[in-house]
Amino acid sequence: MAKERVVVKIGSSSLTRPDGGLDLNRIDMVCAAVAAQSRKDKEIIVVTSGSIAAGLGPLGLDTPPSDLSLAQAAASIGQGILMTRWTQAFTLYGKVTGQILLTAPDMMRREHYANARQALERLLALGVVPIVNENDAVATDELRLGDNDRLAALVSHLVTADRLILLTDVDGLYTASPRTPGARLIPKVSSPDELQDISVTTRGSGLGTGGMVTKVIAASMAAANGTKVRVTSADNLVPALGGEDVGTLFTPTGTRRGARRLWLAYAADSQGSIFVDAGAVHAITAGKHSLLAAGVRGYSGPFSAGDVVNILGEDGQIVARGFSGYSQAELEQILAMPDRSLAPRPVVHRDDLAELWPGAKTIVLK
Ligand code: GLU
């Protein structure tokens, strides 16, 4: 029988003590749970944050640096410490670990993607627990996945995971901030429409990047690709791994899509926006066509040809993202043409375009 494949993501806020050091008890608990389940019927991949957090102490810092090169240095120092802790703890439970550090291009470029998948598959076949993080020591502001919730959703796609468990410091997704009177735990999200009225915060703890927003985005992204997602507290890992009904379950809302489109729709940072009319929205979504100059109402930039741009309908909603066929200056010239159908190429070619699946566009940040 095929083993169930589960990605477990644990963030800096769950892994660090109030004084900033790594919480070895927590790491031990995760290892115990993962080792026990992987001996049964599961292949488990751990996505861990904490490289920057673990590098703060040795550098004499209290808070994550805003300076990029210092953050990279902290990550470089901390990643080794973090991995050592995971390896030592897993060894006590008889499990071998393998480190995989991913960068944004690993998700964008076909060859890199296939390579990363092969590496993970081999580790799993060998009975090893892959420990994944973003390669923060070389990630730049422009070229980074940003938060590990998204990374975990992308890894779930990479290995075609059956389930993704996003651990956090609250027991699930609430209708409002859990401290708000009347806030209720949402046990299940079966459709992006159910997210319309919730209010989630972008603020994570001092050390994490995400808070609940990145979890909801990552969960929607993985669910849209056919993975079941559970968002719950790190304390609930054992029942969550065992398949018990804890926290919030996001049921699959779609089937698996191509990696490049997945990245484009959910992970890429956009450089600008292109505003289109209703006909163009229809052509992109229902017609599965390229975005042509005729349907463009305006733009905001600056962006170059090949940059990622948001495509927005008349209601201001992002309909899709794509690699722009033109720079902003070129687009300005095309839009001034008396006959736009003479434009040499589409504004965004179909092959370079990813519709935003339900879930990405309905998340309301209040
Ligand atoms: N990759 C970052 C780290 O290990 C964490 C990103 C996040 O907080 O989601 O420090």
Short mmCIF file of C-alpha atoms and ligand atoms in Angstrom, two decimals:
data_model
loop_
_atom_site.label_atom_id
_atom_site.label_comp_id
_atom_site.label_asym_id
_atom_site.label_seq_id
_atom_site.Cartn_x
_atom_site.Cartn_y
_atom_site.Cartn_z
CA MET A 1 0.00 0.00 0.00
CA ALA A 2 1.32 3.46 -0.89
CA LYS A 3 2.43 5.44 2.10
CA GLU A 4 0.65 8.63 2.95
CA ARG A 5 2.87 11.60 2.22
CA VAL A 6 2.68 14.48 4.69
CA VAL A 7 4.47 17.82 4.80
CA VAL A 8 4.72 19.34 8.30
CA LYS A 9 5.66 23.01 8.58
CA ILE A 10 6.82 24.48 11.86
CA GLY A 11 7.63 28.15 12.23
CA SER A 12 10.12 30.22 14.19
CA SER A 13 7.50 31.25 16.76
CA SER A 14 6.93 27.59 17.73
CA LEU A 15 10.62 26.70 17.66
CA THR A 16 12.12 29.49 19.70
CA ARG A 17 12.01 30.20 23.42
CA PRO A 18 11.07 33.63 24.73
CA ASP A 19 14.81 34.38 25.23
CA GLY A 20 15.40 33.75 21.51
CA GLY A 21 17.20 30.39 21.75
CA LEU A 22 15.93 27.29 19.96
CA ASP A 23 13.33 25.38 21.95
CA LEU A 24 14.90 21.93 22.12
CA ASN A 25 11.87 20.43 23.88
CA ARG A 26 9.70 21.44 20.98
CA ILE A 27 12.12 20.02 18.45
CA ASP A 28 12.21 16.80 20.47
CA MET A 29 8.40 16.57 20.54
CA VAL A 30 8.18 17.05 16.78
CA CYS A 31 10.86 14.41 16.19
CA ALA A 32 9.11 11.91 18.47
CA ALA A 33 5.80 12.39 16.65
CA VAL A 34 7.29 12.33 13.16
CA ALA A 35 9.48 9.29 13.88
CA ALA A 36 6.55 7.34 15.36
CA GLN A 37 4.28 8.08 12.41
CA SER A 38 6.91 7.50 9.76
CA ARG A 39 7.53 4.06 11.20
CA LYS A 40 3.87 3.31 10.60
CA ASP A 41 2.55 4.27 7.22
CA LYS A 42 3.76 7.78 6.41
CA GLU A 43 6.49 9.59 4.57
CA ILE A 44 7.01 12.90 6.34
CA ILE A 45 8.86 15.99 5.21
CA VAL A 46 9.58 18.72 7.76
CA VAL A 47 9.67 22.34 6.60
CA THR A 48 11.38 24.30 9.33
CA SER A 49 11.96 27.99 9.91
CA GLY A 50 14.40 29.33 12.42
CA SER A 51 17.64 29.84 10.54
CA ILE A 52 17.65 33.59 11.07
CA ALA A 53 16.33 33.25 14.63
CA ALA A 54 19.07 30.72 15.50
CA GLY A 55 21.75 33.02 14.12
CA LEU A 56 20.77 36.01 16.26
CA GLY A 57 22.39 34.85 19.53
CA PRO A 58 25.84 34.12 18.08
CA LEU A 59 25.78 37.56 16.47
CA GLY A 60 24.70 39.25 19.71
CA LEU A 61 21.43 40.45 18.14
CA ASP A 62 17.99 40.56 19.80
CA THR A 63 15.78 41.02 16.77
CA PRO A 64 15.93 39.87 13.13
CA PRO A 65 18.06 42.37 11.18
CA SER A 66 16.41 44.47 8.49
CA ASP A 67 19.73 44.79 6.67
CA LEU A 68 19.77 42.09 3.97
CA SER A 69 23.41 41.05 4.24
CA LEU A 70 23.22 40.82 8.02
CA ALA A 71 20.05 38.72 7.74
CA GLN A 72 21.88 36.48 5.25
CA ALA A 73 24.80 36.18 7.69
CA ALA A 74 22.42 35.31 10.55
CA ALA A 75 20.78 32.67 8.35
CA SER A 76 24.12 31.24 7.33
CA ILE A 77 25.17 30.90 10.97
CA GLY A 78 21.77 29.78 12.19
CA GLN A 79 20.95 27.20 9.52
CA GLY A 80 23.84 24.99 10.62
CA ILE A 81 22.77 25.27 14.26
CA LEU A 82 19.14 24.57 13.36
CA MET A 83 20.03 21.52 11.27
CA THR A 84 22.35 20.18 13.98
CA ARG A 85 19.49 20.33 16.48
CA TRP A 86 17.09 18.52 14.17
CA THR A 87 19.66 15.88 13.31
CA GLN A 88 20.60 15.24 16.94
CA ALA A 89 16.98 15.01 18.02
CA PHE A 90 15.93 12.72 15.18
CA THR A 91 18.93 10.47 15.82
CA LEU A 92 17.54 9.75 19.31
CA TYR A 93 14.44 8.37 17.61
CA GLY A 94 16.40 6.34 15.09
CA LYS A 95 15.74 8.56 12.08
CA VAL A 96 18.28 9.92 9.63
CA THR A 97 17.73 13.45 8.33
CA GLY A 98 18.71 15.14 5.08
CA GLN A 99 18.89 18.89 4.58
CA ILE A 100 17.28 20.47 1.52
CA LEU A 101 17.61 24.24 1.10
CA LEU A 102 15.48 25.68 -1.66
CA THR A 103 15.51 29.02 -3.45
CA ALA A 104 12.80 30.74 -5.47
CA PRO A 105 14.38 29.72 -8.81
CA ASP A 106 14.13 26.08 -7.70
CA MET A 107 10.38 26.54 -7.91
CA MET A 108 10.40 28.56 -11.11
CA ARG A 109 12.75 26.73 -13.41
CA ARG A 110 11.71 23.39 -14.75
CA GLU A 111 15.13 21.74 -14.45
CA HIS A 112 15.70 23.00 -10.91
CA TYR A 113 12.23 21.88 -9.95
CA ALA A 114 12.74 18.39 -11.34
CA ASN A 115 16.10 18.23 -9.58
CA ALA A 116 14.65 19.27 -6.22
CA ARG A 117 11.86 16.73 -6.63
CA GLN A 118 14.32 13.97 -7.43
CA ALA A 119 16.41 14.78 -4.37
CA LEU A 120 13.36 14.70 -2.10
CA GLU A 121 12.02 11.50 -3.65
CA ARG A 122 15.35 9.75 -3.14
CA LEU A 123 15.56 10.80 0.50
CA LEU A 124 12.04 9.55 1.12
CA ALA A 125 12.75 6.27 -0.64
CA LEU A 126 15.75 5.84 1.66
CA GLY A 127 13.57 6.32 4.73
CA VAL A 128 15.23 9.64 5.53
CA VAL A 129 13.31 12.62 6.95
CA PRO A 130 13.96 15.59 4.64
CA ILE A 131 14.34 18.85 6.56
CA VAL A 132 13.55 21.75 4.26
CA ASN A 133 14.08 25.50 4.57
CA GLU A 134 14.52 28.37 2.18
CA ASN A 135 18.20 29.03 1.48
CA ASP A 136 18.04 32.32 3.37
CA ALA A 137 21.81 32.83 3.27
CA VAL A 138 21.61 33.60 -0.45
CA ALA A 139 18.01 34.76 -0.83
CA THR A 140 17.63 38.42 -1.75
CA ASP A 141 14.62 40.67 -1.33
CA GLU A 142 13.76 40.26 -5.02
CA LEU A 143 14.45 36.57 -5.21
CA ARG A 144 12.94 34.89 -2.23
CA LEU A 145 9.88 32.81 -1.45
CA GLY A 146 9.49 34.92 1.65
CA ASP A 147 7.63 32.83 4.14
CA ASN A 148 7.84 29.17 4.93
CA ASP A 149 4.07 28.66 4.79
CA ARG A 150 4.24 29.29 1.07
CA LEU A 151 7.42 27.25 0.83
CA ALA A 152 5.58 24.36 2.51
CA ALA A 153 2.70 24.63 0.03
CA LEU A 154 5.19 24.61 -2.86
CA VAL A 155 7.00 21.61 -1.35
CA SER A 156 3.62 19.85 -1.05
CA HIS A 157 3.19 20.40 -4.77
CA LEU A 158 6.76 19.31 -5.47
CA VAL A 159 6.30 15.92 -3.79
CA THR A 160 2.55 15.57 -4.55
CA ALA A 161 1.79 15.43 -0.82
CA ASP A 162 -1.50 14.00 0.38
CA ARG A 163 -1.55 16.33 3.35
CA LEU A 164 0.04 19.51 4.58
CA ILE A 165 0.05 20.40 8.28
CA LEU A 166 0.80 24.05 9.04
CA LEU A 167 1.68 24.44 12.71
CA THR A 168 1.33 27.72 14.50
CA ASP A 169 0.79 29.07 18.00
CA VAL A 170 -3.03 29.13 17.87
CA ASP A 171 -5.15 26.00 17.55
CA GLY A 172 -6.69 26.89 14.21
CA LEU A 173 -8.26 29.56 12.04
CA TYR A 174 -10.76 31.76 13.87
CA THR A 175 -13.50 34.00 12.51
CA ALA A 176 -11.54 36.93 13.98
CA SER A 177 -8.40 37.31 16.07
CA PRO A 178 -8.76 34.57 18.75
CA ARG A 179 -8.71 37.16 21.54
CA THR A 180 -11.70 39.00 20.07
CA PRO A 181 -14.88 38.24 22.06
CA GLY A 182 -17.15 35.98 20.02
CA ALA A 183 -14.35 34.72 17.75
CA ARG A 184 -15.07 31.14 16.76
CA LEU A 185 -12.76 28.38 15.54
CA ILE A 186 -13.55 27.43 11.93
CA PRO A 187 -13.31 23.63 11.83
CA LYS A 188 -13.47 23.28 8.06
CA VAL A 189 -12.99 25.40 4.94
CA SER A 190 -14.37 23.65 1.85
CA SER A 191 -14.52 26.59 -0.49
CA PRO A 192 -12.74 29.92 -0.79
CA ASP A 193 -16.12 31.63 -0.44
CA GLU A 194 -16.12 30.58 3.20
CA LEU A 195 -13.12 32.84 3.78
CA GLN A 196 -14.96 35.96 2.66
CA ASP A 197 -15.98 37.20 6.07
CA ILE A 198 -13.10 36.21 8.23
CA SER A 199 -10.65 38.70 9.57
CA VAL A 200 -7.06 37.55 9.81
CA THR A 201 -3.98 39.38 10.86
CA THR A 202 -0.76 39.83 8.94
CA ARG A 203 1.16 40.18 12.15
CA GLY A 204 3.06 37.11 13.24
CA SER A 205 5.17 36.88 16.34
CA GLY A 206 8.38 38.89 16.53
CA LEU A 207 10.31 36.11 14.83
CA GLY A 208 7.96 34.61 12.27
CA THR A 209 7.11 36.40 9.08
CA GLY A 210 3.56 35.41 8.48
CA GLY A 211 0.85 35.28 11.07
CA MET A 212 -2.43 33.75 9.96
CA VAL A 213 -2.60 35.46 6.56
CA THR A 214 0.30 33.52 5.08
CA LYS A 215 -1.19 30.34 6.50
CA VAL A 216 -4.55 30.99 4.85
CA ILE A 217 -2.86 31.84 1.55
CA ALA A 218 -0.62 28.78 1.70
CA ALA A 219 -3.51 26.53 2.75
CA SER A 220 -5.70 27.83 -0.08
CA MET A 221 -2.86 27.35 -2.52
CA ALA A 222 -2.21 23.76 -1.50
CA ALA A 223 -5.95 22.96 -1.34
CA ALA A 224 -6.39 24.37 -4.86
CA ASN A 225 -3.77 21.86 -5.92
CA GLY A 226 -5.44 18.85 -4.41
CA THR A 227 -3.69 18.66 -1.02
CA LYS A 228 -5.65 18.46 2.24
CA VAL A 229 -4.38 21.05 4.68
CA ARG A 230 -4.69 21.31 8.43
CA VAL A 231 -3.82 24.51 10.28
CA THR A 232 -3.37 23.93 14.00
CA SER A 233 -1.08 24.53 16.96
CA ALA A 234 2.27 22.79 17.38
CA ASP A 235 0.81 21.19 20.53
CA ASN A 236 -1.69 19.37 18.31
CA LEU A 237 0.89 17.74 16.04
CA VAL A 238 0.33 14.19 17.31
CA PRO A 239 -3.45 14.14 16.71
CA ALA A 240 -3.02 16.09 13.46
CA LEU A 241 -0.52 13.57 12.12
CA GLY A 242 -2.81 10.77 13.24
CA GLY A 243 -5.59 12.26 11.10
CA GLU A 244 -7.72 13.49 14.00
CA ASP A 245 -10.02 16.41 13.59
CA VAL A 246 -8.10 19.22 15.26
CA GLY A 247 -7.72 22.85 14.19
CA THR A 248 -8.96 23.88 10.77
CA LEU A 249 -9.14 21.55 7.80
CA PHE A 250 -8.94 22.97 4.26
CA THR A 251 -10.37 20.38 1.89
CA PRO A 252 -9.07 20.19 -1.70
CA THR A 253 -10.76 22.67 -4.00
CA GLY A 254 -8.97 21.74 -7.21
CA THR A 255 -6.51 19.42 -8.84
CA ARG A 256 -2.79 19.65 -9.28
CA ARG A 257 -1.47 22.28 -11.70
CA GLY A 258 1.88 22.97 -13.34
CA ALA A 259 4.66 24.23 -11.08
CA ARG A 260 5.47 27.37 -13.02
CA ARG A 261 1.85 28.53 -12.97
CA LEU A 262 1.59 27.69 -9.31
CA TRP A 263 4.60 29.85 -8.56
CA LEU A 264 3.39 32.63 -10.81
CA ALA A 265 -0.05 32.72 -9.21
CA TYR A 266 0.96 32.43 -5.60
CA ALA A 267 4.64 32.95 -4.98
CA ALA A 268 5.87 35.57 -7.38
CA ASP A 269 6.23 39.20 -6.39
CA SER A 270 4.65 41.43 -8.97
CA GLN A 271 6.44 44.47 -10.36
CA GLY A 272 3.40 46.26 -11.74
CA SER A 273 -0.26 46.05 -12.67
CA ILE A 274 -2.20 45.93 -15.91
CA PHE A 275 -5.85 46.98 -15.79
CA VAL A 276 -8.13 45.26 -18.28
CA ASP A 277 -11.77 45.43 -19.40
CA ALA A 278 -14.48 42.81 -18.87
CA GLY A 279 -13.94 41.34 -22.34
CA ALA A 280 -10.29 40.68 -21.57
CA VAL A 281 -11.19 39.13 -18.20
CA HIS A 282 -13.57 36.79 -19.99
CA ALA A 283 -10.97 35.98 -22.65
CA ILE A 284 -8.38 35.12 -20.01
CA THR A 285 -10.58 33.16 -17.63
CA ALA A 286 -13.30 31.51 -19.69
CA GLY A 287 -11.58 31.61 -23.07
CA LYS A 288 -8.10 30.63 -21.85
CA HIS A 289 -6.62 33.14 -24.29
CA SER A 290 -3.63 35.47 -24.10
CA LEU A 291 -4.09 39.03 -22.88
CA LEU A 292 -4.21 41.24 -25.99
CA ALA A 293 -3.55 44.97 -26.14
CA ALA A 294 -7.16 45.65 -27.19
CA GLY A 295 -8.47 44.83 -23.70
CA VAL A 296 -5.95 46.90 -21.73
CA ARG A 297 -7.34 49.99 -19.96
CA GLY A 298 -4.21 51.11 -18.16
CA TYR A 299 -1.17 50.08 -16.19
CA SER A 300 1.01 51.01 -13.26
CA GLY A 301 4.67 50.23 -12.96
CA PRO A 302 7.53 50.48 -13.45
CA PHE A 303 8.06 47.06 -14.99
CA SER A 304 10.31 45.61 -17.68
CA ALA A 305 9.48 43.01 -20.32
CA GLY A 306 9.52 39.62 -18.59
CA ASP A 307 8.58 41.02 -15.16
CA VAL A 308 5.66 39.55 -13.24
CA VAL A 309 2.59 41.78 -13.41
CA ASN A 310 -0.84 41.57 -11.79
CA ILE A 311 -3.79 41.67 -14.16
CA LEU A 312 -6.82 43.38 -12.63
CA GLY A 313 -10.42 43.53 -13.81
CA GLU A 314 -12.66 46.59 -13.65
CA ASP A 315 -13.73 45.70 -10.09
CA GLY A 316 -10.11 46.00 -8.94
CA GLN A 317 -9.77 42.23 -8.29
CA ILE A 318 -6.63 40.49 -9.44
CA VAL A 319 -7.72 37.99 -12.07
CA ALA A 320 -4.35 36.61 -13.07
CA ARG A 321 -0.62 37.14 -12.97
CA GLY A 322 1.76 36.85 -15.86
CA PHE A 323 5.13 37.66 -17.33
CA SER A 324 4.67 40.90 -19.24
CA GLY A 325 5.46 40.76 -22.94
CA TYR A 326 6.37 44.46 -22.89
CA SER A 327 8.11 46.96 -20.69
CA GLN A 328 5.96 49.74 -19.31
CA ALA A 329 7.39 52.18 -21.90
CA GLU A 330 6.66 49.77 -24.75
CA LEU A 331 3.15 49.19 -23.48
CA GLU A 332 2.55 52.93 -23.41
CA GLN A 333 3.45 53.09 -27.12
CA ILE A 334 1.24 50.12 -27.98
CA LEU A 335 -1.74 51.65 -26.16
CA ALA A 336 -1.26 54.87 -28.18
CA MET A 337 -1.48 52.98 -31.49
CA PRO A 338 -4.61 53.79 -33.54
CA ASP A 339 -5.05 50.06 -34.24
CA ARG A 340 -3.87 48.00 -31.28
CA SER A 341 -4.45 44.76 -33.14
CA LEU A 342 -1.21 45.58 -34.96
CA ALA A 343 0.77 45.09 -31.73
CA PRO A 344 3.55 42.61 -32.50
CA ARG A 345 2.68 40.21 -29.67
CA PRO A 346 0.23 39.70 -26.82
CA VAL A 347 0.65 41.84 -23.71
CA VAL A 348 0.84 38.59 -21.73
CA HIS A 349 1.06 35.37 -23.69
CA ARG A 350 -1.17 32.50 -22.59
CA ASP A 351 1.89 30.39 -21.77
CA ASP A 352 3.11 33.13 -19.44
CA LEU A 353 -0.16 33.63 -17.65
CA ALA A 354 -1.61 32.08 -14.49
CA GLU A 355 -5.16 32.68 -13.44
CA LEU A 356 -5.57 33.23 -9.75
CA TRP A 357 -7.52 30.28 -8.55
CA PRO A 358 -10.32 30.78 -6.15
CA GLY A 359 -8.81 31.23 -2.76
CA ALA A 360 -6.04 33.56 -3.71
CA LYS A 361 -8.30 36.39 -4.69
CA THR A 362 -10.96 36.00 -2.06
CA ILE A 363 -8.68 36.40 0.93
CA VAL A 364 -9.63 39.66 2.52
CA LEU A 365 -6.98 41.25 4.65
CA LYS A 366 -8.73 43.32 7.29
N1 GLU B 1 13.15 30.84 6.22
C1 GLU B 1 13.08 31.68 7.37
C2 GLU B 1 13.98 31.17 8.50
O1 GLU B 1 14.27 30.01 8.57
C3 GLU B 1 11.68 31.75 7.94
C4 GLU B 1 10.64 32.30 7.07
C5 GLU B 1 9.31 32.36 7.87
O2 GLU B 1 9.32 32.89 9.00
O3 GLU B 1 8.31 31.86 7.39
O4 GLU B 1 14.38 31.93 9.35
#
